[in-house]
Amino acid sequence: MKKLVFATLMCVAAMSANAQVLTSETVNSVYDQVSTQANSDFVYNAEWTGKDITTMYVYQKAQSKKGDITLKPHLKYEYSYGTEGLLTSRVTYRWNSRLHDWTITARRDYTLANGRYIADYSRYNHKTVSFEQPMDRMVYTLELTDSVNYISFYHRNHPTDSFLLVSETVVQGLPLFLAKK
């Protein structure tokens, strides 16, 4: 559920900024929105390189019987950017309380080519110490002439299988995912 909320926030930020692709500005906007929420169960912190967020930390609030609030590490996101601040990847870590360290879990890779913006999701394989082939793919097809955008979600059960279309959505009237730098 938390992944869905964060992904939705990223999309809303992109739409509200009239941006077609996720950029450092989109990540910054999402951080500004989530880090200033009142009465949230989570607290956010970020590391910056220049104007770009390179790492975002998510801490979960825990309240003791005495009313004291402590922050427990929960998630960490590492961001990489390409030319003109375009987001190229986001690596996700979960806090491992047994090891008292961050454990890598997944990566999203973002590419923009031929009027398509593609977001691939890959899990991390701890046995091979590498990311697996993508299992999920979101494809945003950009049609600038009629302001219609197509969002297709693909999935495969095994890395050697072909991607199968799971759902497709037509979004009209919104300039979704247009890069304005």
Tab-separated table of C-alpha atoms in Angstrom:
chain	number	residue	atom	x	y	z
A	1	MET	CA	0.000	0.000	0.000
A	2	LYS	CA	2.831	2.400	0.840
A	3	LYS	CA	4.378	1.787	-2.600
A	4	LEU	CA	1.063	2.701	-4.224
A	5	VAL	CA	0.762	5.892	-2.164
A	6	PHE	CA	4.299	6.989	-3.033
A	7	ALA	CA	3.837	6.139	-6.731
A	8	THR	CA	0.538	8.056	-6.752
A	9	LEU	CA	2.212	11.060	-5.149
A	10	MET	CA	4.937	10.955	-7.812
A	11	CYS	CA	2.288	10.890	-10.572
A	12	VAL	CA	0.217	13.666	-8.983
A	13	ALA	CA	3.313	15.803	-8.614
A	14	ALA	CA	4.196	15.204	-12.258
A	15	MET	CA	0.677	16.124	-13.388
A	16	SER	CA	0.423	19.197	-11.185
A	17	ALA	CA	3.789	20.425	-12.412
A	18	ASN	CA	2.720	19.820	-16.037
A	19	ALA	CA	5.774	17.634	-16.382
A	20	GLN	CA	5.824	14.689	-18.755
A	21	VAL	CA	8.715	12.813	-17.255
A	22	LEU	CA	9.904	12.479	-13.702
A	23	THR	CA	12.674	14.948	-13.013
A	24	SER	CA	14.653	16.132	-10.014
A	25	GLU	CA	12.015	18.878	-9.694
A	26	THR	CA	9.297	16.206	-9.404
A	27	VAL	CA	11.220	14.358	-6.677
A	28	ASN	CA	11.784	17.654	-4.848
A	29	SER	CA	8.074	18.498	-5.113
A	30	VAL	CA	7.017	15.111	-3.727
A	31	TYR	CA	9.486	15.511	-0.868
A	32	ASP	CA	8.116	18.992	-0.097
A	33	GLN	CA	4.558	17.617	-0.036
A	34	VAL	CA	5.188	14.551	2.147
A	35	SER	CA	7.675	16.162	4.539
A	36	THR	CA	5.279	18.962	5.497
A	37	GLN	CA	2.197	16.800	6.155
A	38	ALA	CA	0.758	17.335	9.615
A	39	ASN	CA	-0.303	14.317	11.697
A	40	SER	CA	1.539	11.845	9.485
A	41	ASP	CA	2.758	8.489	10.750
A	42	PHE	CA	6.021	9.089	8.900
A	43	VAL	CA	8.849	11.627	8.956
A	44	TYR	CA	11.029	12.331	5.916
A	45	ASN	CA	14.604	13.512	5.534
A	46	ALA	CA	16.740	13.973	2.433
A	47	GLU	CA	20.326	14.314	1.268
A	48	TRP	CA	20.945	16.752	-1.558
A	49	THR	CA	23.615	17.233	-4.182
A	50	GLY	CA	23.130	20.751	-5.442
A	51	LYS	CA	19.414	21.086	-6.210
A	52	ASP	CA	18.853	17.315	-6.565
A	53	ILE	CA	17.664	14.954	-3.838
A	54	THR	CA	19.989	11.966	-4.013
A	55	THR	CA	18.656	10.055	-0.984
A	56	MET	CA	15.309	10.230	0.806
A	57	TYR	CA	14.808	8.599	4.204
A	58	VAL	CA	11.433	7.581	5.608
A	59	TYR	CA	11.094	7.104	9.367
A	60	GLN	CA	8.044	5.658	11.087
A	61	LYS	CA	6.808	7.366	14.235
A	62	ALA	CA	6.392	5.167	17.307
A	63	GLN	CA	4.789	6.456	20.482
A	64	SER	CA	5.590	4.979	23.878
A	65	LYS	CA	3.091	4.566	26.708
A	66	LYS	CA	4.641	7.667	28.288
A	67	GLY	CA	3.821	9.666	25.152
A	68	ASP	CA	7.404	9.900	23.920
A	69	ILE	CA	7.805	9.716	20.148
A	70	THR	CA	10.703	7.849	18.607
A	71	LEU	CA	11.577	7.518	14.951
A	72	LYS	CA	12.302	4.076	13.521
A	73	PRO	CA	14.058	3.799	10.140
A	74	HIS	CA	11.639	2.397	7.571
A	75	LEU	CA	12.585	3.052	3.913
A	76	LYS	CA	15.399	4.677	1.983
A	77	TYR	CA	15.281	5.760	-1.672
A	78	GLU	CA	18.380	6.549	-3.737
A	79	TYR	CA	17.812	8.637	-6.864
A	80	SER	CA	19.944	8.885	-10.008
A	81	TYR	CA	19.470	11.519	-12.685
A	82	GLY	CA	20.490	11.869	-16.304
A	83	THR	CA	20.725	14.872	-18.559
A	84	GLU	CA	18.606	17.892	-17.695
A	85	GLY	CA	17.641	16.370	-14.352
A	86	LEU	CA	15.629	13.473	-15.781
A	87	LEU	CA	15.153	10.686	-13.234
A	88	THR	CA	16.894	7.520	-14.475
A	89	SER	CA	16.523	5.221	-11.444
A	90	ARG	CA	15.230	4.907	-7.909
A	91	VAL	CA	16.660	2.182	-5.666
A	92	THR	CA	14.593	1.161	-2.627
A	93	TYR	CA	15.968	-0.100	0.689
A	94	ARG	CA	14.101	-1.381	3.762
A	95	TRP	CA	15.429	-1.115	7.281
A	96	ASN	CA	16.520	-4.487	8.647
A	97	SER	CA	16.103	-4.215	12.429
A	98	ARG	CA	17.899	-7.535	12.985
A	99	LEU	CA	21.032	-6.321	11.159
A	100	HIS	CA	20.574	-2.644	12.081
A	101	ASP	CA	21.253	-1.712	8.473
A	102	TRP	CA	19.525	-0.931	5.192
A	103	THR	CA	18.702	-3.900	2.950
A	104	ILE	CA	18.345	-3.296	-0.770
A	105	THR	CA	15.002	-4.535	-2.146
A	106	ALA	CA	14.172	-3.131	-5.586
A	107	ARG	CA	14.924	-0.662	-8.344
A	108	ARG	CA	12.849	1.348	-10.804
A	109	ASP	CA	14.555	2.344	-14.048
A	110	TYR	CA	13.130	5.172	-16.151
A	111	THR	CA	13.768	5.712	-19.869
A	112	LEU	CA	12.377	8.149	-22.404
A	113	ALA	CA	12.465	7.187	-26.092
A	114	ASN	CA	10.284	7.592	-29.180
A	115	GLY	CA	7.360	9.250	-27.407
A	116	ARG	CA	7.299	6.627	-24.662
A	117	TYR	CA	8.257	6.946	-21.043
A	118	ILE	CA	9.018	3.541	-19.553
A	119	ALA	CA	9.301	2.646	-15.860
A	120	ASP	CA	10.671	-0.854	-15.194
A	121	TYR	CA	10.508	-2.521	-11.780
A	122	SER	CA	13.216	-5.029	-10.776
A	123	ARG	CA	13.638	-6.903	-7.503
A	124	TYR	CA	16.992	-7.404	-5.866
A	125	ASN	CA	18.271	-10.981	-5.613
A	126	HIS	CA	20.367	-11.392	-2.461
A	127	LYS	CA	21.732	-14.772	-3.562
A	128	THR	CA	23.228	-13.425	-6.803
A	129	VAL	CA	23.851	-9.961	-5.302
A	130	SER	CA	22.274	-8.280	-8.325
A	131	PHE	CA	19.015	-6.959	-9.659
A	132	GLU	CA	16.816	-9.401	-11.539
A	133	GLN	CA	15.345	-8.665	-14.942
A	134	PRO	CA	12.319	-6.334	-14.709
A	135	MET	CA	9.063	-8.064	-13.761
A	136	ASP	CA	6.737	-5.046	-14.106
A	137	ARG	CA	6.674	-2.293	-16.702
A	138	MET	CA	4.622	0.890	-16.990
A	139	VAL	CA	4.613	2.495	-20.428
A	140	TYR	CA	3.365	6.051	-20.868
A	141	THR	CA	2.706	6.748	-24.549
A	142	LEU	CA	2.754	10.469	-25.213
A	143	GLU	CA	0.444	11.888	-27.869
A	144	LEU	CA	1.096	15.626	-27.860
A	145	THR	CA	-1.158	16.513	-30.800
A	146	ASP	CA	-4.457	15.506	-29.189
A	147	SER	CA	-3.513	15.661	-25.470
A	148	VAL	CA	-4.312	11.974	-25.074
A	149	ASN	CA	-1.907	9.810	-23.147
A	150	TYR	CA	-1.950	6.042	-22.823
A	151	ILE	CA	-0.696	4.298	-19.721
A	152	SER	CA	-0.099	0.572	-20.090
A	153	PHE	CA	0.909	-1.796	-17.306
A	154	TYR	CA	2.742	-5.012	-18.164
A	155	HIS	CA	3.798	-7.943	-15.983
A	156	ARG	CA	5.629	-11.222	-16.401
A	157	ASN	CA	5.918	-14.108	-13.972
A	158	HIS	CA	9.426	-15.176	-14.962
A	159	PRO	CA	12.349	-13.058	-16.245
A	160	THR	CA	12.515	-15.024	-19.519
A	161	ASP	CA	8.762	-14.674	-20.216
A	162	SER	CA	7.413	-11.950	-22.455
A	163	PHE	CA	5.650	-9.023	-20.817
A	164	LEU	CA	1.855	-9.416	-20.866
A	165	LEU	CA	-0.500	-6.451	-20.890
A	166	VAL	CA	-2.367	-6.289	-17.567
A	167	SER	CA	-4.196	-2.982	-17.963
A	168	GLU	CA	-4.357	0.066	-20.167
A	169	THR	CA	-5.706	3.496	-19.357
A	170	VAL	CA	-6.438	6.476	-21.571
A	171	VAL	CA	-5.898	9.855	-19.934
A	172	GLN	CA	-7.460	12.787	-21.750
A	173	GLY	CA	-7.113	16.485	-21.189
A	174	LEU	CA	-4.009	16.374	-18.999
A	175	PRO	CA	-0.560	17.194	-20.309
A	176	LEU	CA	0.880	14.166	-18.543
A	177	PHE	CA	4.632	13.661	-18.433
A	178	LEU	CA	5.866	16.471	-20.737
A	179	ALA	CA	9.326	17.648	-19.776
A	180	LYS	CA	9.497	21.374	-19.202
A	181	LYS	CA	12.918	22.456	-18.036
